[in-house]
GROMACS .gro file of N, CA and C in nm:
model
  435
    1UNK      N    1  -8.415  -1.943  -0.617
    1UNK     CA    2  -8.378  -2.008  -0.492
    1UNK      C    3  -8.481  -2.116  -0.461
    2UNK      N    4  -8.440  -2.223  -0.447
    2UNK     CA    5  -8.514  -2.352  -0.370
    2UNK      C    6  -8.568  -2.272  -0.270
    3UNK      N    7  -8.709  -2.381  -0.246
    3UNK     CA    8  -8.805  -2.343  -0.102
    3UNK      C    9  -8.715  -2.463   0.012
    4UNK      N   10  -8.684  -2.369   0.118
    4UNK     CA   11  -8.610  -2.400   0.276
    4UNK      C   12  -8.669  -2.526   0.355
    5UNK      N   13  -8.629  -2.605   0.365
    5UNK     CA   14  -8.680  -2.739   0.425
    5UNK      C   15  -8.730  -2.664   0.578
    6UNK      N   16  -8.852  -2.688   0.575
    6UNK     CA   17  -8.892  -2.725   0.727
    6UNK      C   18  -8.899  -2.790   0.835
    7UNK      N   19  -8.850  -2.786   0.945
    7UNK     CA   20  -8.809  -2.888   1.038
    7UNK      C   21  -8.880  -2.810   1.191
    8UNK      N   22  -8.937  -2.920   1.251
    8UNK     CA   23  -8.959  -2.915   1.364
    8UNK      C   24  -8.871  -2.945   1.466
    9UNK      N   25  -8.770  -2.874   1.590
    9UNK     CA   26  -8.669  -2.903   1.635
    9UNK      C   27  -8.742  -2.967   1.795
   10UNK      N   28  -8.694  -3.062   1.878
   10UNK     CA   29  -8.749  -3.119   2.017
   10UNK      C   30  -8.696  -2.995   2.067
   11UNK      N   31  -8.747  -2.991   2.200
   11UNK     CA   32  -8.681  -2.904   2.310
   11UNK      C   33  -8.562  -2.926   2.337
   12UNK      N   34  -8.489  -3.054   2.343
   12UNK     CA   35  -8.371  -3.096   2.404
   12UNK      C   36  -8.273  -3.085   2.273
   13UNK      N   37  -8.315  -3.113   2.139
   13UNK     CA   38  -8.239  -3.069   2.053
   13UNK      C   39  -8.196  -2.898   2.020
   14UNK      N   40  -8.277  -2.832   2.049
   14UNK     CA   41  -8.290  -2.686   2.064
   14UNK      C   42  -8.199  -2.663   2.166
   15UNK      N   43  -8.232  -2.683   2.293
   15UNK     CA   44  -8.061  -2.673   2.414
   15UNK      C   45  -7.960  -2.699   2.360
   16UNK      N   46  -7.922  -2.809   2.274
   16UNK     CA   47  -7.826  -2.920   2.237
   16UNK      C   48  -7.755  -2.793   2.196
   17UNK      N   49  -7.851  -2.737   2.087
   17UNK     CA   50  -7.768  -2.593   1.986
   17UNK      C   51  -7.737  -2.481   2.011
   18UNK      N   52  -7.787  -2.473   2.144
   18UNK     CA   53  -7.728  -2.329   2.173
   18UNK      C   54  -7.599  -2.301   2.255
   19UNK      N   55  -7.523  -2.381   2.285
   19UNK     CA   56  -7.422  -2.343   2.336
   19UNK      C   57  -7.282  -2.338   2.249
   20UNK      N   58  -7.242  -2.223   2.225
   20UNK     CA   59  -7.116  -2.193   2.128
   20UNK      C   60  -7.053  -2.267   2.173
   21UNK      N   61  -6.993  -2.343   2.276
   21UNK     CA   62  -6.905  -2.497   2.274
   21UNK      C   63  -6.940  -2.597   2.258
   22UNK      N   64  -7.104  -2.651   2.181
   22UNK     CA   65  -7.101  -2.740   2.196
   22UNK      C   66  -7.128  -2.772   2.053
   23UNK      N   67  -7.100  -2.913   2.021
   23UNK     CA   68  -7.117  -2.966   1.897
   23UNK      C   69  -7.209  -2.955   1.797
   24UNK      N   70  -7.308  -2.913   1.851
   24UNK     CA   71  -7.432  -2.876   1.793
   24UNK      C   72  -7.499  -2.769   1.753
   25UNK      N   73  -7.390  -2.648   1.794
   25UNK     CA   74  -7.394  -2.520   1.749
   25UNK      C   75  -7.402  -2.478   1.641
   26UNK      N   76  -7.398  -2.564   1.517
   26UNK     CA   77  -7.454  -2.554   1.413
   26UNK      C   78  -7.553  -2.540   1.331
   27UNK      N   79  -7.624  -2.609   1.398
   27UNK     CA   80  -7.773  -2.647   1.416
   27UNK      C   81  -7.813  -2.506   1.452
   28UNK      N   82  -7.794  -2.417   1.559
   28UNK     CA   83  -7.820  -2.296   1.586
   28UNK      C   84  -7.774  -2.180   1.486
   29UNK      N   85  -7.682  -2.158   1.469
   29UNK     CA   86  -7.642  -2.080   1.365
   29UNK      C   87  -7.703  -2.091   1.212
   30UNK      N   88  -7.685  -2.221   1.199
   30UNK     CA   89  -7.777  -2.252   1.029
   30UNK      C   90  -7.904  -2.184   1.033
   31UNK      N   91  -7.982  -2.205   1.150
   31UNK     CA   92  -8.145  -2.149   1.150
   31UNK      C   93  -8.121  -1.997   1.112
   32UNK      N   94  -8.015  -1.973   1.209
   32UNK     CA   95  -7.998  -1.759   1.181
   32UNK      C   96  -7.918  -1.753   1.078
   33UNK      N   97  -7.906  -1.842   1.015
   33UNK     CA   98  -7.825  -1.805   0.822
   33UNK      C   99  -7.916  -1.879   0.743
   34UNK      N  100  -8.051  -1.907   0.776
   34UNK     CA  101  -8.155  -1.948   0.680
   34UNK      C  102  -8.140  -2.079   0.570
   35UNK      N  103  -8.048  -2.171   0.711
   35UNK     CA  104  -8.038  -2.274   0.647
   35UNK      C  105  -8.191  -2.388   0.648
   36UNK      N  106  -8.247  -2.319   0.683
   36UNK     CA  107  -8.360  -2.422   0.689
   36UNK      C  108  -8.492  -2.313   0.788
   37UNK      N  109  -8.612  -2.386   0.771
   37UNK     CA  110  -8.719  -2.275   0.844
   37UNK      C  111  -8.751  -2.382   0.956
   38UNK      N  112  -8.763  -2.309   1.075
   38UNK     CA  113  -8.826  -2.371   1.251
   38UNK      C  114  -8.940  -2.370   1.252
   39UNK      N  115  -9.007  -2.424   1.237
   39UNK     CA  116  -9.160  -2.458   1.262
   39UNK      C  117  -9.178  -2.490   1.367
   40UNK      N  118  -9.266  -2.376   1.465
   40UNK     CA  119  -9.281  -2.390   1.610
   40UNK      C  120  -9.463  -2.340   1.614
   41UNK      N  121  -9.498  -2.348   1.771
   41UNK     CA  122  -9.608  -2.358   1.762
   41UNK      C  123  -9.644  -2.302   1.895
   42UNK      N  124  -9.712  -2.218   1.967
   42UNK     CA  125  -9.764  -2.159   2.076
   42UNK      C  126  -9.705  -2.268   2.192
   43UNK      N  127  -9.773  -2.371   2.211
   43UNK     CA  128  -9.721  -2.450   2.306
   43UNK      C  129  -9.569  -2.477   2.278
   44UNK      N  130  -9.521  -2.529   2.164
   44UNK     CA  131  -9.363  -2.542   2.111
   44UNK      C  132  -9.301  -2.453   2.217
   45UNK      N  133  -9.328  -2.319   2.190
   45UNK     CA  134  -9.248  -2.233   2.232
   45UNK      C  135  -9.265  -2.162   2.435
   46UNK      N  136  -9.381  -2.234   2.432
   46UNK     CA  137  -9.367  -2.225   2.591
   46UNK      C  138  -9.301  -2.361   2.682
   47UNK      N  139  -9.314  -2.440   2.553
   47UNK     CA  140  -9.213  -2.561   2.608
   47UNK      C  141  -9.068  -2.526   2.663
   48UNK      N  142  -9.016  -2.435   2.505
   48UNK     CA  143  -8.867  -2.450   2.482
   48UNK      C  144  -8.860  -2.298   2.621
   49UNK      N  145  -8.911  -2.210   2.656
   49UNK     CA  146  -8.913  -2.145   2.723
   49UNK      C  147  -8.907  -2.199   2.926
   50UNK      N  148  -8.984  -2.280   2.938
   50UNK     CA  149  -8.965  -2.322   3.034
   50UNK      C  150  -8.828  -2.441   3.074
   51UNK      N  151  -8.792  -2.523   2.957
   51UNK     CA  152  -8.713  -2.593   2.983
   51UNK      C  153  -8.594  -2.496   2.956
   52UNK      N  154  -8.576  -2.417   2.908
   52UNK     CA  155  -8.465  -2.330   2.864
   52UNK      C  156  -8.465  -2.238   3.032
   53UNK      N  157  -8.556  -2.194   3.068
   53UNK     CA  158  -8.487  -2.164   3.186
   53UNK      C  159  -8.462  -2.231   3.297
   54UNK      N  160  -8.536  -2.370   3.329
   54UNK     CA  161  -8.507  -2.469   3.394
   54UNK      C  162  -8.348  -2.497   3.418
   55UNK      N  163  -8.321  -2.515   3.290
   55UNK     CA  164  -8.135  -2.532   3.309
   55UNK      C  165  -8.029  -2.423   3.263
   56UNK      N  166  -8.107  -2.285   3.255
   56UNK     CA  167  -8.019  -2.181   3.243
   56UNK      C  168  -8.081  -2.103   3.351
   57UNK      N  169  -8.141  -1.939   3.274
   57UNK     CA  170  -8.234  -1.870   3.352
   57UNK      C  171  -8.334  -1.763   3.269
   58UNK      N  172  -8.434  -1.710   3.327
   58UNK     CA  173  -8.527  -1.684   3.285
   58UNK      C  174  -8.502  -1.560   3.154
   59UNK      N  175  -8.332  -1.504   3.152
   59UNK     CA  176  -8.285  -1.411   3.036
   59UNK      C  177  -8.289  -1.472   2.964
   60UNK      N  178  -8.219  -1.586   2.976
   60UNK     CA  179  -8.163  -1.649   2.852
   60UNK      C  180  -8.268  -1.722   2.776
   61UNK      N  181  -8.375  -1.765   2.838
   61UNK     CA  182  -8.517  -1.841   2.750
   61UNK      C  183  -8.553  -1.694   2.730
   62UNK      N  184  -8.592  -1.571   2.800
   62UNK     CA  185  -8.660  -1.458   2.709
   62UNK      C  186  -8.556  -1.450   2.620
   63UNK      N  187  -8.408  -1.434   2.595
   63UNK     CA  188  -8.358  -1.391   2.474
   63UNK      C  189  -8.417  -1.515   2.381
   64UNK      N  190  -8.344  -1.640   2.381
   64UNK     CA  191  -8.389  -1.746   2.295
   64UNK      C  192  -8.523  -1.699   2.193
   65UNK      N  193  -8.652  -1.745   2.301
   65UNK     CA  194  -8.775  -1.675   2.242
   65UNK      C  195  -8.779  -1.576   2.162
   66UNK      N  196  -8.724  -1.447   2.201
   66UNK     CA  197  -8.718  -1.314   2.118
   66UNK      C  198  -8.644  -1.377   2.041
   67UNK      N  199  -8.541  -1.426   1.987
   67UNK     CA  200  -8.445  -1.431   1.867
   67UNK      C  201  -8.601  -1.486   1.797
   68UNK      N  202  -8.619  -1.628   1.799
   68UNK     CA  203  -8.688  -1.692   1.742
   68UNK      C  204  -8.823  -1.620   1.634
   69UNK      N  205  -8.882  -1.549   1.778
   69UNK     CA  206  -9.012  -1.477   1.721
   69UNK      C  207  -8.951  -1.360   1.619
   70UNK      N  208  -8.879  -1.327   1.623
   70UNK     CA  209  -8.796  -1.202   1.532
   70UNK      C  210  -8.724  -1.242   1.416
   71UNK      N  211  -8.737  -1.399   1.411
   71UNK     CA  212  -8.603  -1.437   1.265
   71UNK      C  213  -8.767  -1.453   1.190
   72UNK      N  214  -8.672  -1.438   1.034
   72UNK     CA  215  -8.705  -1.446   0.918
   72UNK      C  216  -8.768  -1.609   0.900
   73UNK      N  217  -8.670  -1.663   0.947
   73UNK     CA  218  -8.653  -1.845   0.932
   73UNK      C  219  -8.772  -1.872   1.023
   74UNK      N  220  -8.848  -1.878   1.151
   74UNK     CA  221  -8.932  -1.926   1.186
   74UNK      C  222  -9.025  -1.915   1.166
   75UNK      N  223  -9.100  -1.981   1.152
   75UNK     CA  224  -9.286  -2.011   1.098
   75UNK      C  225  -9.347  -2.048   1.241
   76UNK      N  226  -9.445  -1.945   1.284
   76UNK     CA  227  -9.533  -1.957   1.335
   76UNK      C  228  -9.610  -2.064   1.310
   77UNK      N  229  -9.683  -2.174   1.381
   77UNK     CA  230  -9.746  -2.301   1.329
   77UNK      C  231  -9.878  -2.281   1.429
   78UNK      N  232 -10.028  -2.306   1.356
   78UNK     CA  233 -10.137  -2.304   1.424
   78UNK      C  234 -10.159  -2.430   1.375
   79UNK      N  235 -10.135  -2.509   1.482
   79UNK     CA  236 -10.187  -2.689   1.449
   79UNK      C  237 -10.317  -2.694   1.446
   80UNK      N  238 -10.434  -2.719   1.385
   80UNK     CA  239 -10.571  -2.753   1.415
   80UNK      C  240 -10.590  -2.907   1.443
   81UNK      N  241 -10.531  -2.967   1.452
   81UNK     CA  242 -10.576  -3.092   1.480
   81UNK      C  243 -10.479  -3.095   1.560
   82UNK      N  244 -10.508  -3.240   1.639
   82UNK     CA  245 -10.445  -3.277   1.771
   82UNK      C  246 -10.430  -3.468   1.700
   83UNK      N  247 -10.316  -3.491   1.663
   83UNK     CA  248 -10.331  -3.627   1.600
   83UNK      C  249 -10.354  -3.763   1.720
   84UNK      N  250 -10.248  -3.725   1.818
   84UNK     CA  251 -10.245  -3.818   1.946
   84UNK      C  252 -10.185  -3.929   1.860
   85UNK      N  253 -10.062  -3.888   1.818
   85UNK     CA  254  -9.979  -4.052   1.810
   85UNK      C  255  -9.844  -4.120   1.880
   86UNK      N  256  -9.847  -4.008   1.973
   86UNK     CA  257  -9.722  -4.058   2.091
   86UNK      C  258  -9.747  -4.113   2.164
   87UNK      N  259  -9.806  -4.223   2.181
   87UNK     CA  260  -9.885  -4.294   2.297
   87UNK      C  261  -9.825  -4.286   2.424
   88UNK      N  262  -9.669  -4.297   2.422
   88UNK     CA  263  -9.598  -4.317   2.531
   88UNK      C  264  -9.595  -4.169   2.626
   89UNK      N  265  -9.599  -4.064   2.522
   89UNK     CA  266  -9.564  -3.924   2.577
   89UNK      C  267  -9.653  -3.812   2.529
   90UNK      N  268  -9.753  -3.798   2.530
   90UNK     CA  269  -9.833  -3.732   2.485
   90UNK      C  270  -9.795  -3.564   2.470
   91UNK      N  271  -9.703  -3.546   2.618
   91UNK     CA  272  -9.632  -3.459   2.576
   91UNK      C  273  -9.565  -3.385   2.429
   92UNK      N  274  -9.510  -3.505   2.357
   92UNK     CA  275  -9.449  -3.515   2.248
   92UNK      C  276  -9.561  -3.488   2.142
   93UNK      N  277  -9.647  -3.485   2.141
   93UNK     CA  278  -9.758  -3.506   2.032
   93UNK      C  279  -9.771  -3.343   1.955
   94UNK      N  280  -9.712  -3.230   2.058
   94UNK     CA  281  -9.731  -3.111   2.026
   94UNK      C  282  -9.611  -3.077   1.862
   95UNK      N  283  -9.528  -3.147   1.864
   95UNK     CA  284  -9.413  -3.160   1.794
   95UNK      C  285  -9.509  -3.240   1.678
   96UNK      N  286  -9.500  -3.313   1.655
   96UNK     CA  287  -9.611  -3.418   1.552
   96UNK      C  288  -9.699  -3.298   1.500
   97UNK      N  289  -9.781  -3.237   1.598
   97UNK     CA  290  -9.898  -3.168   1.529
   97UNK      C  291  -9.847  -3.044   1.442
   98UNK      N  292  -9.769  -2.974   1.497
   98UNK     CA  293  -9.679  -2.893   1.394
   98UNK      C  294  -9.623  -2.947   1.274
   99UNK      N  295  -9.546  -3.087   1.353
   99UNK     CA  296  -9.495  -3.062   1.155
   99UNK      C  297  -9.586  -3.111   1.081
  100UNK      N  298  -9.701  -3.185   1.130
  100UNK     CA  299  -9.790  -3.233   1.003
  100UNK      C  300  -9.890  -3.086   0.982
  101UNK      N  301  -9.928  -2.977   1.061
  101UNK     CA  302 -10.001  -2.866   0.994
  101UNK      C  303  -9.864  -2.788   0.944
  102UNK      N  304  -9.748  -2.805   0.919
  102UNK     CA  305  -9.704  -2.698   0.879
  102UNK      C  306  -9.597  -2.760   0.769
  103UNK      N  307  -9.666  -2.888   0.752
  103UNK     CA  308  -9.638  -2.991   0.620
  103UNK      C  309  -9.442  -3.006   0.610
  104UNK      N  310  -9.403  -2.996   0.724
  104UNK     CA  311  -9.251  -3.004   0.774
  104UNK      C  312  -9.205  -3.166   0.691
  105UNK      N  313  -9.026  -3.100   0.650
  105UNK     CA  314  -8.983  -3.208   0.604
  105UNK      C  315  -8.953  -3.353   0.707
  106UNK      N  316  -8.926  -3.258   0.815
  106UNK     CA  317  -8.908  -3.410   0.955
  106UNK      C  318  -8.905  -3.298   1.051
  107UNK      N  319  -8.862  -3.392   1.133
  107UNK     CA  320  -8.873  -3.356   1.315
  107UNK      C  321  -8.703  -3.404   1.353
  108UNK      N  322  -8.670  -3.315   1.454
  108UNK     CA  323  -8.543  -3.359   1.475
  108UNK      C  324  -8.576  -3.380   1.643
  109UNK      N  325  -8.503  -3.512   1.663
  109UNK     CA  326  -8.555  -3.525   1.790
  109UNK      C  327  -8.437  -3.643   1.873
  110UNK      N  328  -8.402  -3.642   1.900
  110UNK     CA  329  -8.325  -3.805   1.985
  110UNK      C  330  -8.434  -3.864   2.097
  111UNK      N  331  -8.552  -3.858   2.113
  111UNK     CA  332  -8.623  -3.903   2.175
  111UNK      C  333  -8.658  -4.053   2.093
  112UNK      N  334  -8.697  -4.140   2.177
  112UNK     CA  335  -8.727  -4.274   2.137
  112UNK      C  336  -8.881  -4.246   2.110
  113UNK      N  337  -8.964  -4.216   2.195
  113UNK     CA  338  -9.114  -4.148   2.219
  113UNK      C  339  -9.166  -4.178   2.034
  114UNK      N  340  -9.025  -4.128   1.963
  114UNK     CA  341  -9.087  -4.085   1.799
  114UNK      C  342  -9.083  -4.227   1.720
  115UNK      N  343  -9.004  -4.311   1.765
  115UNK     CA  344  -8.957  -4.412   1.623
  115UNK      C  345  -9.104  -4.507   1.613
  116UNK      N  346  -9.230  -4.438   1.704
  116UNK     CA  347  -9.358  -4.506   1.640
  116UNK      C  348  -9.430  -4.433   1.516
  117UNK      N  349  -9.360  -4.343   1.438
  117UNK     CA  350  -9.355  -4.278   1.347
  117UNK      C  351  -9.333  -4.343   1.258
  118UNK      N  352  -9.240  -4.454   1.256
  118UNK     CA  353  -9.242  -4.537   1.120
  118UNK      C  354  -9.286  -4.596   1.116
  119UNK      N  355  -9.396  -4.645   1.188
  119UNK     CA  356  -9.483  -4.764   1.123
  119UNK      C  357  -9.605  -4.690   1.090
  120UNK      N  358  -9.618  -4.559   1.090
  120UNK     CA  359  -9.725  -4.467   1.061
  120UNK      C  360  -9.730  -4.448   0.912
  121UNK      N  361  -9.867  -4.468   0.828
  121UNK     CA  362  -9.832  -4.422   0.680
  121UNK      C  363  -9.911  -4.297   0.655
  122UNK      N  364 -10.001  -4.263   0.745
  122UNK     CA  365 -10.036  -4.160   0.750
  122UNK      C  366 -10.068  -4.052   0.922
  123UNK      N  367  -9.999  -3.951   0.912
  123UNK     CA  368  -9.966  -3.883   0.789
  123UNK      C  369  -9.816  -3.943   0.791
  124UNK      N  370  -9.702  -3.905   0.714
  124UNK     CA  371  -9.614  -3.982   0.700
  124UNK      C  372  -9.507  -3.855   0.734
  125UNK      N  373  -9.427  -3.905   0.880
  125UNK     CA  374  -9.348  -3.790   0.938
  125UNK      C  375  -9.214  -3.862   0.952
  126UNK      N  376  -9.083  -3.741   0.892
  126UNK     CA  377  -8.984  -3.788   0.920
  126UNK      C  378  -8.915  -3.767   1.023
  127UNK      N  379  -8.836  -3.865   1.110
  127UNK     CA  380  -8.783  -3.846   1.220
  127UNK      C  381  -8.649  -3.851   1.212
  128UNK      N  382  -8.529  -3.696   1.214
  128UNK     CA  383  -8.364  -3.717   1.217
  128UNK      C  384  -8.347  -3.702   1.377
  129UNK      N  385  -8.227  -3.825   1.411
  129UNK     CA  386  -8.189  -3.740   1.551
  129UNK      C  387  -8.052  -3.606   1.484
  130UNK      N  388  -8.052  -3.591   1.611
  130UNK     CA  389  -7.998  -3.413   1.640
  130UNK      C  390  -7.829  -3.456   1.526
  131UNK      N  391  -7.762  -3.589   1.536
  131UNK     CA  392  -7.686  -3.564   1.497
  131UNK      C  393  -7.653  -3.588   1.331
  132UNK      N  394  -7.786  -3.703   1.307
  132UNK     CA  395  -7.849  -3.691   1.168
  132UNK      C  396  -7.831  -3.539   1.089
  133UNK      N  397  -7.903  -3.475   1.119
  133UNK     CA  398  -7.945  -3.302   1.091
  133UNK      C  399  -7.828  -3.248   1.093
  134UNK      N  400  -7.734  -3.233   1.197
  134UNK     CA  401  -7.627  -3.173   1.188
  134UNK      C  402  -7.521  -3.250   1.082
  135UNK      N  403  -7.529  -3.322   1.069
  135UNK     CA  404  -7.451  -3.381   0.930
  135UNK      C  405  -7.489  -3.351   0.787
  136UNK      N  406  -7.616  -3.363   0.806
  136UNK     CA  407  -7.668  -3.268   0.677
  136UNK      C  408  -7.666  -3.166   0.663
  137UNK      N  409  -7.681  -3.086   0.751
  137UNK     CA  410  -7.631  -2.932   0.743
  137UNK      C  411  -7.523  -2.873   0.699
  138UNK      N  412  -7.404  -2.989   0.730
  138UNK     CA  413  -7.251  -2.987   0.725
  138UNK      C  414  -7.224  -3.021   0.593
  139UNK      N  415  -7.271  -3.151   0.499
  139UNK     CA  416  -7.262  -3.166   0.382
  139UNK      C  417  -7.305  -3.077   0.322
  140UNK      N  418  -7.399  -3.019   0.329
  140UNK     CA  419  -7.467  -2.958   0.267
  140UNK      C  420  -7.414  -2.785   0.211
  141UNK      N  421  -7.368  -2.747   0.341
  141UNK     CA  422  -7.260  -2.631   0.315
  141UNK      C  423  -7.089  -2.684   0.280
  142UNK      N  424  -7.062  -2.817   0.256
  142UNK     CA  425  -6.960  -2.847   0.172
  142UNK      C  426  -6.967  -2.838   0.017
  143UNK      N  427  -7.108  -2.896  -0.018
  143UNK     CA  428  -7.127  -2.892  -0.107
  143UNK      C  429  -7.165  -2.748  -0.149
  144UNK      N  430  -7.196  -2.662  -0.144
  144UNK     CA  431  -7.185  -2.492  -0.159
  144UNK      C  432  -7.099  -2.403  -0.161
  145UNK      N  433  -6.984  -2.461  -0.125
  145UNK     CA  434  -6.841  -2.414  -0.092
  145UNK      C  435  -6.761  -2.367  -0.229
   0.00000   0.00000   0.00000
C-alpha cells in the first residue's frame, strides 16, 4: 500500500465537510475511509472546536474533536517552529506550521490569506481550495472502481 497523502484542512473547510447535505461531505467521509491523513495540531484543534461550536453547539464540536482524536487517519502535529508567513492573518500561520512540521502534501483552504505561499520557495507549501481536494478525492475513487 502507498503512504496516505497528508493534508492540513482550514477550519472553514472542515465545517464545509461535515454536513451530510452538503457538497463537501466527501471530504469528511474520505478522512474516516482513510482516504488521506489530517494533520492537526493542539491549537488546530481548539480552533476547529471553537468555531465548530460557534455555528453549531458545544456537542457537536465535542463529538467532531472526539471522532478526530480517535481516527486512525489523524496525525497529531507538534509544530516546533513558528514560520510567520501569513502576514495578513497571523491567525492562519498555525495551519502553515503544521503542514511544514508534519511535511504535509498541501493545505486545503479557500482563504486568500494563503496564495502568498506561492511566491515562497522555502519551505515550499501546497495550497488546494476545498473544491480542488474534493475533485481529487472523486477522481481518485473513480479511478479504483
Amino acid at each position: 500500500m502507498s503512504e496516505k497523502r497528508k493534508i492540513v484542512l482550514d477550519t472553514n473547510c472542515l465545517i464545509a465537510s461535515l454536513s451530510r447535505r452538503g457538497q463537501y461531505y466527501p471530504v469528511w467521509k474520505g478522512l474516516q475511509a482513510g482516504e488521506y491523513i489530517l494533520c492537526v495540531s493542539t491549537d488546530i484543534l481548539e480552533e476547529y472546536a471553537e468555531i465548530i461550536t460557534q455555528k453549531t453547539s458545544v456537542e457537536v464540536a465535542s463529538n467532531v474533536i472526539h471522532l478526530l482524536l480517535e481516527s486512525q487517519y489523524v496525525e497529531l502535529v507538534n509544530p516546533y517552529f513558528s514560520l510567520h508567513l501569513i502576514e495578513e492573518d497571523h491567525d492562519d500561520d498555525k495551519f502553515v506550521d503544521c503542514a511544514f512540521a508534519a511535511n504535509a502534501t498541501f493545505i486545503v483552504s479557500d482563504d486568500k490569506h494563503y496564495d502568498v505561499l506561492q511566491d515562497i520557495d522555502f519551505p515550499k507549501l501546497l495550497v488546494l481550495k476545498l473544491k480542488e481536494f474534493l475533485d481529487l478525492l472523486q477522481s481518485e475513487d473513480n479511478h479504483n472502481v
